[in-house]
């Protein structure tokens, strides 16, 4: 596909054989700073037993550093936003559970295709929708301290102060267990 800046619409173009994928999700975004929309695609890649992230320019060429190959099928649409505060957007995308034993992860990549420090992160289940990005603030308190059992509570608010989540957690201390797993 190609985005025509003058016509403000997408055009179909012949995809290379390497892009013939089972499933894909895409996002149109100003990504590399050239003022033209790029097409960001997350897709399953069953030929390589994993997934791919593509970033195409408006003329159909792929940005340097892409495609990115992962060891798990892509299940979510990509989310685009500045998650590390550098003023440039990153791609955040989740994986599925098609290939057993590989876990569920959310990946984050810079505009040049390099991974964001600290990513991917493991999650408890398949990520089938675009990850939600935003500034969140959590304030917590201990509501029941104890030597072996502690109960905590936190309230999560967005950057405008609107309440978005509440959570409660019970922490159990086990005797003769190191603080850091070996």
Coordinates of N, CA, C and O in Angstrom, one line a residue:
X1 N 0.8 -1.2 0.0 CA 0.0 0.0 0.0 C 0.9 1.2 0.0 O 2.0 1.2 0.5
X2 N 0.4 2.3 -0.5 CA 1.1 3.6 -0.5 C 0.1 4.7 -0.2 O -1.0 4.7 -0.7
X3 N 0.6 5.6 0.6 CA -0.3 6.8 0.9 C 0.1 7.9 0.0 O 1.2 8.3 -0.1
X4 N -0.9 8.5 -0.7 CA -0.7 9.6 -1.6 C -0.9 10.9 -0.8 O -2.1 11.2 -0.5
X5 N 0.1 11.7 -0.6 CA 0.0 12.9 0.2 C -1.0 13.9 -0.4 O -1.8 14.5 0.3
X6 N -0.9 14.0 -1.7 CA -1.8 15.0 -2.4 C -3.2 14.6 -2.4 O -4.1 15.3 -2.2
X7 N -3.4 13.3 -2.6 CA -4.8 12.7 -2.7 C -5.4 12.4 -1.4 O -6.6 12.2 -1.2
X8 N -4.6 12.3 -0.3 CA -5.0 12.0 1.0 C -5.8 10.6 1.0 O -6.8 10.5 1.6
X9 N -5.2 9.6 0.3 CA -5.9 8.3 0.4 C -4.8 7.2 0.1 O -3.7 7.5 -0.3
X10 N -5.1 6.0 0.5 CA -4.2 4.9 0.3 C -4.3 4.4 -1.1 O -5.4 4.3 -1.6
X11 N -3.2 3.9 -1.6 CA -3.2 3.3 -2.9 C -2.7 1.9 -2.8 O -1.8 1.6 -2.0
X12 N -3.2 0.9 -3.5 CA -2.7 -0.4 -3.5 C -1.5 -0.5 -4.4 O -1.5 0.0 -5.5
X13 N -0.5 -1.1 -3.9 CA 0.7 -1.4 -4.7 C 1.0 -2.9 -4.5 O 0.6 -3.5 -3.6
X14 N 1.8 -3.4 -5.5 CA 2.1 -4.8 -5.4 C 3.1 -5.1 -4.2 O 4.1 -4.4 -4.1
X15 N 2.7 -6.0 -3.4 CA 3.6 -6.3 -2.2 C 4.6 -7.3 -2.6 O 4.3 -8.2 -3.4
X16 N 5.8 -7.2 -2.1 CA 6.8 -8.2 -2.4 C 6.4 -9.5 -1.8 O 5.7 -9.6 -0.9
X17 N 6.9 -10.6 -2.4 CA 6.6 -11.9 -2.0 C 6.9 -12.1 -0.5 O 6.2 -12.8 0.2
X18 N 7.9 -11.5 0.0 CA 8.3 -11.7 1.4 C 7.2 -11.1 2.3 O 7.2 -11.3 3.5
X19 N 6.3 -10.2 1.8 CA 5.3 -9.6 2.7 C 4.0 -10.3 2.6 O 3.0 -9.9 3.1
X20 N 3.9 -11.5 1.9 CA 2.7 -12.2 1.9 C 2.5 -13.0 3.2 O 3.1 -14.0 3.5
X21 N 1.7 -12.4 4.1 CA 1.6 -12.8 5.5 C 0.2 -13.3 5.7 O -0.8 -12.9 5.1
X22 N 0.0 -14.1 6.8 CA -1.3 -14.6 7.2 C -2.2 -13.5 7.7 O -3.3 -13.4 7.3
X23 N -1.8 -12.8 8.7 CA -2.6 -11.8 9.4 C -1.7 -10.6 9.6 O -0.5 -10.7 9.8
X24 N -2.3 -9.4 9.5 CA -1.6 -8.2 9.8 C -2.5 -7.1 10.3 O -3.7 -7.1 10.1
X25 N -1.8 -6.2 11.1 CA -2.5 -5.0 11.6 C -1.6 -3.8 11.3 O -0.4 -3.9 11.4
X26 N -2.2 -2.7 10.9 CA -1.4 -1.6 10.5 C -1.8 -0.3 11.2 O -2.9 -0.1 11.6
X27 N -0.9 0.7 11.1 CA -1.1 2.0 11.7 C -0.5 3.0 10.8 O 0.7 2.8 10.3
X28 N -1.1 4.1 10.4 CA -0.6 5.2 9.6 C -0.1 6.3 10.6 O -0.9 6.7 11.5
X29 N 1.2 6.7 10.5 CA 1.7 7.6 11.5 C 2.8 8.5 10.9 O 3.5 8.0 10.0
X30 N 3.0 9.7 11.4 CA 4.2 10.4 11.0 C 5.3 9.9 12.0 O 5.3 10.1 13.2
X31 N 6.2 9.2 11.4 CA 7.1 8.4 12.2 C 8.6 8.8 12.1 O 9.3 8.9 13.1
X32 N 9.1 9.0 10.9 CA 10.5 9.2 10.8 C 10.9 10.7 10.6 O 12.0 11.1 10.3
X33 N 9.9 11.6 10.8 CA 10.3 13.0 10.8 C 10.3 13.7 9.4 O 10.7 14.9 9.3
X34 N 9.9 13.0 8.3 CA 10.0 13.6 7.0 C 8.7 14.3 6.6 O 8.6 14.8 5.5
X35 N 7.7 14.3 7.5 CA 6.4 15.0 7.2 C 5.4 14.2 6.4 O 4.4 14.7 6.1
X36 N 5.8 13.0 6.1 CA 4.9 12.1 5.3 C 4.5 10.9 6.2 O 5.3 10.4 7.0
X37 N 3.3 10.4 6.0 CA 2.8 9.3 6.8 C 3.6 8.0 6.4 O 3.9 7.7 5.2
X38 N 4.0 7.2 7.4 CA 4.5 5.9 7.2 C 3.5 4.9 7.6 O 2.5 5.2 8.3
X39 N 3.7 3.7 7.1 CA 2.8 2.6 7.4 C 3.5 1.6 8.3 O 4.5 1.1 7.9
X40 N 3.0 1.4 9.5 CA 3.6 0.5 10.5 C 2.8 -0.8 10.5 O 1.5 -0.7 10.7
X41 N 3.4 -1.9 10.3 CA 2.6 -3.2 10.2 C 3.2 -4.2 11.2 O 4.4 -4.4 11.2
X42 N 2.3 -4.8 11.9 CA 2.7 -6.0 12.7 C 2.0 -7.2 12.1 O 0.8 -7.1 11.8
X43 N 2.8 -8.3 11.9 CA 2.2 -9.4 11.2 C 2.7 -10.7 11.6 O 3.8 -10.8 12.1
X44 N 1.9 -11.7 11.5 CA 2.4 -13.1 11.7 C 3.3 -13.5 10.5 O 3.1 -13.0 9.4
X45 N 4.3 -14.3 10.8 CA 5.2 -14.7 9.8 C 5.4 -16.2 10.0 O 6.4 -16.6 10.6
X46 N 4.5 -17.0 9.5 CA 4.5 -18.5 9.7 C 5.7 -19.2 9.0 O 6.1 -20.2 9.4
X47 N 6.2 -18.5 7.9 CA 7.4 -19.1 7.2 C 8.6 -19.1 8.1 O 9.4 -20.0 8.0
X48 N 8.7 -18.2 9.1 CA 9.8 -18.1 10.0 C 9.4 -18.5 11.4 O 10.2 -18.2 12.3
X49 N 8.2 -19.0 11.6 CA 7.7 -19.3 12.9 C 7.8 -18.2 13.9 O 8.4 -18.3 15.0
X50 N 7.2 -17.1 13.5 CA 7.3 -15.9 14.4 C 6.4 -14.8 13.9 O 5.4 -15.0 13.2
X51 N 6.9 -13.6 14.1 CA 6.2 -12.4 13.6 C 7.2 -11.4 13.1 O 8.4 -11.5 13.2
X52 N 6.6 -10.3 12.4 CA 7.4 -9.2 11.9 C 6.8 -7.9 12.1 O 5.6 -7.8 12.2
X53 N 7.7 -6.9 12.3 CA 7.2 -5.5 12.3 C 7.9 -4.8 11.1 O 9.1 -4.9 10.9
X54 N 7.0 -4.2 10.3 CA 7.5 -3.5 9.1 C 7.2 -2.0 9.3 O 6.2 -1.6 10.0
X55 N 8.0 -1.1 8.7 CA 7.8 0.3 8.7 C 8.1 0.8 7.2 O 9.2 0.8 6.8
X56 N 7.0 1.1 6.5 CA 7.1 1.6 5.1 C 6.9 3.1 5.0 O 6.1 3.6 5.6
X57 N 7.7 3.7 4.1 CA 7.6 5.1 3.8 C 6.4 5.2 2.8 O 5.9 4.2 2.3
X58 N 6.0 6.4 2.6 CA 4.8 6.7 1.7 C 5.1 6.2 0.2 O 4.2 5.8 -0.5
X59 N 6.4 6.1 -0.2 CA 6.7 5.6 -1.5 C 6.8 4.1 -1.6 O 7.0 3.5 -2.6
X60 N 6.5 3.4 -0.5 CA 6.5 1.9 -0.4 C 7.9 1.3 0.0 O 7.9 0.1 0.2
X61 N 8.9 2.1 0.1 CA 10.2 1.5 0.6 C 10.2 1.4 2.1 O 9.5 2.1 2.8
X62 N 11.0 0.4 2.6 CA 11.0 0.1 4.0 C 12.1 1.0 4.7 O 13.1 1.2 4.1
X63 N 11.7 1.5 5.9 CA 12.7 2.3 6.6 C 13.9 1.4 7.0 O 13.8 0.2 7.2
X64 N 15.1 2.1 7.2 CA 16.2 1.3 7.6 C 16.0 0.7 9.0 O 15.3 1.3 9.8
X65 N 16.5 -0.5 9.2 CA 16.3 -1.2 10.5 C 15.1 -2.1 10.5 O 14.8 -2.8 11.5
X66 N 14.3 -2.1 9.4 CA 13.1 -2.9 9.3 C 13.2 -3.8 8.1 O 13.9 -3.5 7.2
X67 N 12.6 -5.0 8.1 CA 11.6 -5.5 9.1 C 12.4 -6.1 10.3 O 13.6 -6.4 10.3
X68 N 11.6 -6.2 11.4 CA 12.1 -6.8 12.7 C 11.4 -8.1 12.8 O 10.2 -8.2 12.6
X69 N 12.2 -9.1 13.1 CA 11.6 -10.5 13.3 C 11.6 -10.8 14.8 O 12.5 -10.5 15.5
X70 N 10.5 -11.4 15.2 CA 10.3 -11.9 16.6 C 10.0 -13.4 16.6 O 9.7 -14.0 15.5
X71 N 10.1 -14.0 17.7 CA 9.9 -15.4 17.8 C 8.5 -15.8 18.1 O 8.2 -17.0 18.4
X72 N 7.6 -14.9 18.1 CA 6.2 -15.1 18.4 C 5.3 -14.4 17.4 O 5.6 -13.3 16.9
X73 N 4.2 -15.0 17.1 CA 3.2 -14.4 16.2 C 2.7 -13.1 16.7 O 2.5 -12.9 17.9
X74 N 2.5 -12.1 15.9 CA 2.0 -10.8 16.3 C 0.5 -10.8 16.3 O -0.1 -11.3 15.4
X75 N -0.1 -10.4 17.4 CA -1.6 -10.5 17.6 C -2.2 -9.1 17.6 O -3.4 -8.9 17.4
X76 N -1.5 -8.1 18.0 CA -2.1 -6.8 18.2 C -1.7 -5.8 17.1 O -0.8 -6.0 16.4
X77 N -2.5 -4.7 17.0 CA -2.2 -3.6 16.2 C -1.0 -2.9 16.9 O -0.9 -2.9 18.1
X78 N -0.2 -2.2 16.1 CA 0.9 -1.4 16.7 C 0.3 -0.2 17.4 O -0.7 0.4 16.9
X79 N 0.9 0.2 18.5 CA 0.6 1.5 19.1 C 1.8 2.4 18.9 O 2.9 1.9 19.0
X80 N 1.6 3.7 18.6 CA 2.7 4.6 18.3 C 2.7 5.7 19.3 O 1.7 6.4 19.5
X81 N 3.8 6.0 20.0 CA 3.9 7.1 20.9 C 5.3 7.2 21.5 O 6.1 6.2 21.4
X82 N 5.6 8.3 22.1 CA 6.9 8.6 22.7 C 6.8 8.0 24.1 O 6.3 8.6 25.0
X83 N 7.4 6.8 24.3 CA 7.4 6.2 25.6 C 8.6 6.4 26.4 O 8.6 6.0 27.6
X84 N 9.7 6.9 25.8 CA 10.9 7.1 26.6 C 11.3 8.6 26.8 O 12.4 8.9 27.3
X85 N 10.5 9.5 26.3 CA 10.7 10.9 26.6 C 11.7 11.5 25.7 O 12.2 12.6 26.0
X86 N 12.1 10.9 24.6 CA 13.1 11.5 23.7 C 12.6 12.4 22.6 O 13.3 12.9 21.8
X87 N 11.2 12.6 22.6 CA 10.6 13.4 21.6 C 10.3 12.7 20.3 O 9.8 13.3 19.4
X88 N 10.7 11.4 20.2 CA 10.4 10.7 18.9 C 9.5 9.5 19.2 O 9.6 8.9 20.3
X89 N 8.6 9.2 18.3 CA 7.7 8.1 18.6 C 8.4 6.7 18.5 O 9.4 6.5 17.8
X90 N 7.9 5.8 19.3 CA 8.3 4.4 19.3 C 7.1 3.5 18.9 O 5.9 4.0 19.0
X91 N 7.4 2.3 18.4 CA 6.4 1.3 18.1 C 6.2 0.4 19.3 O 7.2 -0.1 19.8
X92 N 5.0 0.2 19.8 CA 4.8 -0.8 20.8 C 3.7 -1.8 20.3 O 2.7 -1.4 19.8
X93 N 4.1 -3.1 20.4 CA 3.2 -4.1 19.8 C 3.3 -5.4 20.6 O 4.3 -5.7 21.2
X94 N 2.1 -6.1 20.7 CA 2.1 -7.3 21.5 C 2.0 -8.6 20.7 O 1.7 -8.5 19.5
X95 N 2.4 -9.7 21.3 CA 2.4 -10.9 20.6 C 1.4 -11.9 21.1 O 0.7 -11.6 22.2
X96 N 1.2 -12.9 20.4 CA 0.1 -13.9 20.8 C 0.7 -15.1 21.4 O 1.7 -15.1 22.0
X97 N -0.1 -16.2 21.2 CA 0.3 -17.5 21.8 C 0.3 -18.6 20.8 O 0.0 -19.7 21.2
X98 N 0.5 -18.3 19.6 CA 0.5 -19.3 18.6 C 1.5 -20.4 18.7 O 1.3 -21.6 18.6
X99 N 2.8 -19.9 19.0 CA 3.9 -20.9 19.2 C 4.0 -21.2 20.7 O 4.4 -20.3 21.4
X100 N 3.7 -22.4 21.1 CA 3.7 -22.7 22.5 C 5.2 -22.7 23.1 O 6.1 -22.9 22.4
X101 N 5.2 -22.3 24.4 CA 6.5 -22.3 25.1 C 7.3 -21.0 24.8 O 8.4 -20.9 25.4
X102 N 6.8 -20.1 24.1 CA 7.6 -18.9 23.8 C 7.2 -17.7 24.6 O 7.8 -16.6 24.5
X103 N 6.1 -17.8 25.4 CA 5.6 -16.7 26.2 C 4.9 -15.7 25.5 O 4.7 -15.7 24.2
X104 N 4.4 -14.7 26.2 CA 3.6 -13.6 25.7 C 4.4 -12.4 26.0 O 4.9 -12.1 27.2
X105 N 4.6 -11.5 25.0 CA 5.5 -10.3 25.2 C 4.9 -9.1 24.6 O 4.1 -9.2 23.6
X106 N 5.3 -7.9 25.1 CA 5.0 -6.7 24.4 C 6.4 -6.1 24.1 O 7.3 -6.0 24.9
X107 N 6.6 -5.8 22.8 CA 7.8 -5.2 22.3 C 7.7 -3.7 22.1 O 6.6 -3.2 21.8
X108 N 8.9 -3.0 22.2 CA 8.9 -1.6 21.9 C 10.2 -1.3 21.0 O 11.3 -1.8 21.4
X109 N 10.0 -0.6 19.9 CA 11.1 -0.3 19.0 C 11.2 1.2 18.7 O 10.2 1.9 18.6
X110 N 12.5 1.7 18.6 CA 12.7 3.1 18.1 C 12.5 3.2 16.6 O 12.3 2.2 15.9
X111 N 12.5 4.4 16.1 CA 12.3 4.7 14.7 C 13.3 4.0 13.8 O 13.1 3.7 12.6
X112 N 14.5 3.7 14.4 CA 15.6 3.0 13.6 C 15.5 1.5 13.7 O 16.3 0.8 13.2
X113 N 14.4 0.9 14.4 CA 14.3 -0.5 14.5 C 15.0 -1.1 15.7 O 14.8 -2.3 16.0
X114 N 15.7 -0.3 16.4 CA 16.4 -0.9 17.6 C 15.4 -1.0 18.8 O 14.5 -0.2 18.9
X115 N 15.6 -2.0 19.6 CA 14.7 -2.1 20.8 C 14.9 -1.0 21.8 O 16.0 -0.5 22.0
X116 N 13.8 -0.6 22.4 CA 13.8 0.3 23.5 C 14.4 -0.4 24.7 O 14.0 -1.6 25.0
X117 N 15.2 0.3 25.5 CA 15.8 -0.3 26.7 C 14.8 -0.8 27.6 O 13.8 -0.1 27.9
X118 N 14.9 -2.0 28.1 CA 14.0 -2.6 29.0 C 12.9 -3.4 28.4 O 12.0 -4.0 29.1
X119 N 12.9 -3.4 27.1 CA 11.8 -4.1 26.3 C 12.4 -5.3 25.5 O 13.6 -5.2 25.2
X120 N 11.7 -6.4 25.3 CA 10.3 -6.6 25.5 C 10.1 -6.9 27.0 O 11.0 -7.2 27.8
X121 N 8.8 -6.8 27.4 CA 8.4 -7.2 28.7 C 7.4 -8.4 28.6 O 6.7 -8.5 27.6
X122 N 7.5 -9.3 29.5 CA 6.6 -10.4 29.6 C 5.3 -10.0 30.2 O 5.2 -9.2 31.1
X123 N 4.2 -10.6 29.6 CA 2.9 -10.4 30.1 C 2.2 -11.7 30.4 O 2.7 -12.7 29.9
X124 N 1.1 -11.7 31.1 CA 0.5 -13.0 31.5 C -0.4 -13.6 30.4 O -0.7 -14.8 30.6
X125 N -0.7 -12.9 29.4 CA -1.6 -13.5 28.4 C -1.4 -12.9 27.0 O -0.6 -12.0 26.8
X126 N -2.1 -13.4 26.0 CA -2.0 -13.0 24.7 C -2.4 -11.5 24.6 O -3.4 -11.1 25.2
X127 N -1.7 -10.7 23.8 CA -2.0 -9.3 23.6 C -2.7 -9.2 22.2 O -2.1 -9.3 21.2
X128 N -4.0 -9.0 22.2 CA -4.8 -9.1 21.0 C -5.3 -7.7 20.5 O -5.7 -7.6 19.4
X129 N -5.1 -6.7 21.4 CA -5.5 -5.3 21.0 C -4.2 -4.5 21.1 O -3.3 -4.8 21.7
X130 N -4.3 -3.3 20.5 CA -3.2 -2.4 20.5 C -2.9 -2.0 22.0 O -3.8 -1.7 22.7
X131 N -1.6 -2.0 22.4 CA -1.3 -1.6 23.8 C -1.7 -0.1 24.0 O -1.7 0.7 23.0
X132 N -2.2 0.2 25.2 CA -2.6 1.5 25.5 C -1.4 2.3 26.0 O -0.6 1.8 26.9
X133 N -1.1 3.5 25.5 CA 0.0 4.3 25.9 C -0.5 5.5 26.5 O -1.5 6.1 26.1
X134 N 0.2 6.0 27.6 CA -0.2 7.2 28.2 C 0.6 7.5 29.5 O 1.3 6.6 29.9
X135 N 0.5 8.7 30.0 CA 1.2 9.0 31.2 C 0.3 8.7 32.4 O -0.8 9.2 32.5
X136 N 0.8 7.8 33.3 CA 0.0 7.4 34.4 C 0.8 7.7 35.7 O 2.0 7.6 35.7
X137 N 0.0 8.0 36.7 CA 0.6 8.2 38.1 C -0.1 7.3 39.0 O -1.3 7.3 39.1
X138 N 0.7 6.5 39.8 CA 0.1 5.6 40.8 C 0.6 6.1 42.2 O 1.7 6.4 42.4
X139 N -0.4 6.2 43.1 CA -0.1 6.5 44.5 C -0.6 5.4 45.3 O -1.8 5.0 45.2
X140 N 0.3 4.9 46.2 CA -0.1 3.7 47.0 C 0.1 3.9 48.4 O 0.7 4.9 48.9
X141 N -0.4 3.0 49.2 CA -0.3 3.0 50.6 C -0.3 1.6 51.2 O -0.9 0.7 50.6
X142 N 0.3 1.4 52.3 CA 0.2 0.1 53.0 C -1.0 0.2 53.9 O -1.1 1.1 54.7
X143 N -2.0 -0.7 53.7 CA -3.2 -0.6 54.6 C -3.2 -1.6 55.7 O -3.9 -1.5 56.6
X144 N -2.3 -2.6 55.6 CA -2.1 -3.6 56.7 C -0.7 -4.1 56.7 O -0.4 -5.0 56.0
X145 N 0.2 -3.5 57.5 CA 1.6 -4.0 57.6 C 1.6 -5.2 58.4 O 0.8 -5.5 59.3
X146 N 2.6 -6.1 58.1 CA 2.8 -7.3 58.9 C 4.2 -7.9 58.7 O 4.9 -7.5 57.7
X147 N 4.6 -8.8 59.5 CA 5.9 -9.4 59.4 C 5.9 -10.4 58.3 O 6.9 -10.6 57.6
X148 N 4.8 -11.1 58.1 CA 4.7 -12.2 57.1 C 3.7 -11.8 56.0 O 3.7 -12.4 54.9
X149 N 2.7 -10.9 56.3 CA 1.7 -10.6 55.3 C 1.5 -9.1 55.3 O 1.2 -8.5 56.4
X150 N 1.5 -8.5 54.2 CA 1.3 -7.0 54.0 C 0.3 -6.8 52.9 O 0.4 -7.4 51.9
X151 N -0.7 -5.9 53.2 CA -1.7 -5.6 52.2 C -1.5 -4.1 51.8 O -1.3 -3.2 52.6
X152 N -1.4 -3.9 50.4 CA -1.2 -2.6 49.9 C -2.4 -2.2 48.9 O -3.1 -3.1 48.5
X153 N -2.5 -0.9 48.7 CA -3.6 -0.4 47.8 C -3.0 0.7 47.0 O -2.2 1.5 47.5
X154 N -3.4 0.9 45.7 CA -2.9 2.0 44.9 C -4.1 2.5 44.0 O -5.0 1.7 43.6
X155 N -4.0 3.8 43.7 CA -5.0 4.4 42.8 C -4.1 4.9 41.7 O -3.1 5.5 41.9
X156 N -4.6 4.7 40.4 CA -3.9 5.1 39.2 C -4.7 6.2 38.5 O -5.9 6.1 38.3
X157 N -4.0 7.3 38.2 CA -4.6 8.5 37.5 C -3.8 8.8 36.3 O -2.6 8.6 36.2
X158 N -4.5 9.4 35.3 CA -3.8 9.8 34.1 C -3.2 11.2 34.3 O -3.4 11.8 35.4
X159 N -2.6 11.7 33.2 CA -1.9 13.0 33.4 C -2.8 14.2 33.7 O -2.4 15.2 34.3
X160 N -4.1 14.1 33.4 CA -5.1 15.1 33.8 C -5.7 14.9 35.2 O -6.5 15.7 35.6
X161 N -5.3 13.8 35.8 CA -5.8 13.6 37.2 C -7.1 12.7 37.2 O -7.6 12.4 38.3
X162 N -7.6 12.2 36.1 CA -8.7 11.3 36.0 C -8.4 9.9 36.5 O -7.3 9.4 36.2
X163 N -9.2 9.4 37.4 CA -9.0 8.0 37.9 C -9.2 7.0 36.8 O -10.2 7.0 36.1
X164 N -8.2 6.1 36.6 CA -8.3 5.1 35.6 C -8.2 3.7 36.2 O -8.7 2.7 35.5
X165 N -7.7 3.5 37.4 CA -7.7 2.1 37.9 C -7.4 2.1 39.4 O -6.8 3.1 39.9
X166 N -7.8 1.1 40.1 CA -7.5 0.8 41.5 C -7.0 -0.6 41.6 O -7.3 -1.4 40.8
X167 N -6.1 -0.8 42.5 CA -5.6 -2.1 42.7 C -5.3 -2.3 44.2 O -5.1 -1.4 45.0
X168 N -5.3 -3.6 44.5 CA -5.0 -4.0 45.9 C -4.1 -5.3 45.8 O -4.3 -6.1 44.9
X169 N -3.1 -5.3 46.6 CA -2.1 -6.4 46.5 C -1.8 -6.9 47.9 O -1.6 -6.2 48.8
X170 N -1.7 -8.2 48.0 CA -1.2 -8.9 49.2 C 0.1 -9.5 49.0 O 0.4 -10.2 48.1
X171 N 1.1 -9.1 49.9 CA 2.5 -9.6 49.8 C 2.7 -10.6 50.9 O 2.4 -10.3 52.1
X172 N 3.2 -11.7 50.6 CA 3.5 -12.7 51.6 C 5.0 -13.0 51.7 O 5.7 -13.2 50.7
X173 N 5.6 -12.9 52.9 CA 7.0 -13.1 53.1 C 7.2 -14.5 53.5 O 6.5 -15.0 54.4
X174 N 8.0 -15.3 52.8 CA 8.3 -16.7 53.1 C 9.6 -16.7 53.9 O 10.6 -16.2 53.4
X175 N 9.7 -17.5 55.0 CA 10.9 -17.6 55.7 C 12.0 -18.3 54.9 O 11.7 -19.2 54.1
X176 N 13.2 -17.9 55.1 CA 14.4 -18.6 54.5 C 14.3 -18.4 52.9 O 14.8 -19.3 52.2
X177 N 13.7 -17.4 52.4 CA 13.7 -17.1 51.0 C 14.4 -15.9 50.7 O 14.2 -14.8 51.3
X178 N 15.4 -15.9 49.7 CA 16.2 -14.7 49.4 C 15.3 -13.6 48.8 O 14.3 -13.9 48.1
X179 N 15.7 -12.4 49.0 CA 14.9 -11.3 48.4 C 15.0 -11.3 46.9 O 14.1 -10.9 46.2
X180 N 16.2 -11.7 46.4 CA 16.4 -11.7 44.9 C 16.6 -13.2 44.5 O 17.4 -13.9 45.1
X181 N 15.7 -13.7 43.6 CA 15.9 -15.1 43.1 C 17.3 -15.3 42.5 O 17.8 -14.4 41.9
X182 N 17.8 -16.4 42.8 CA 19.2 -16.8 42.3 C 19.1 -17.3 40.9 O 18.2 -17.9 40.5

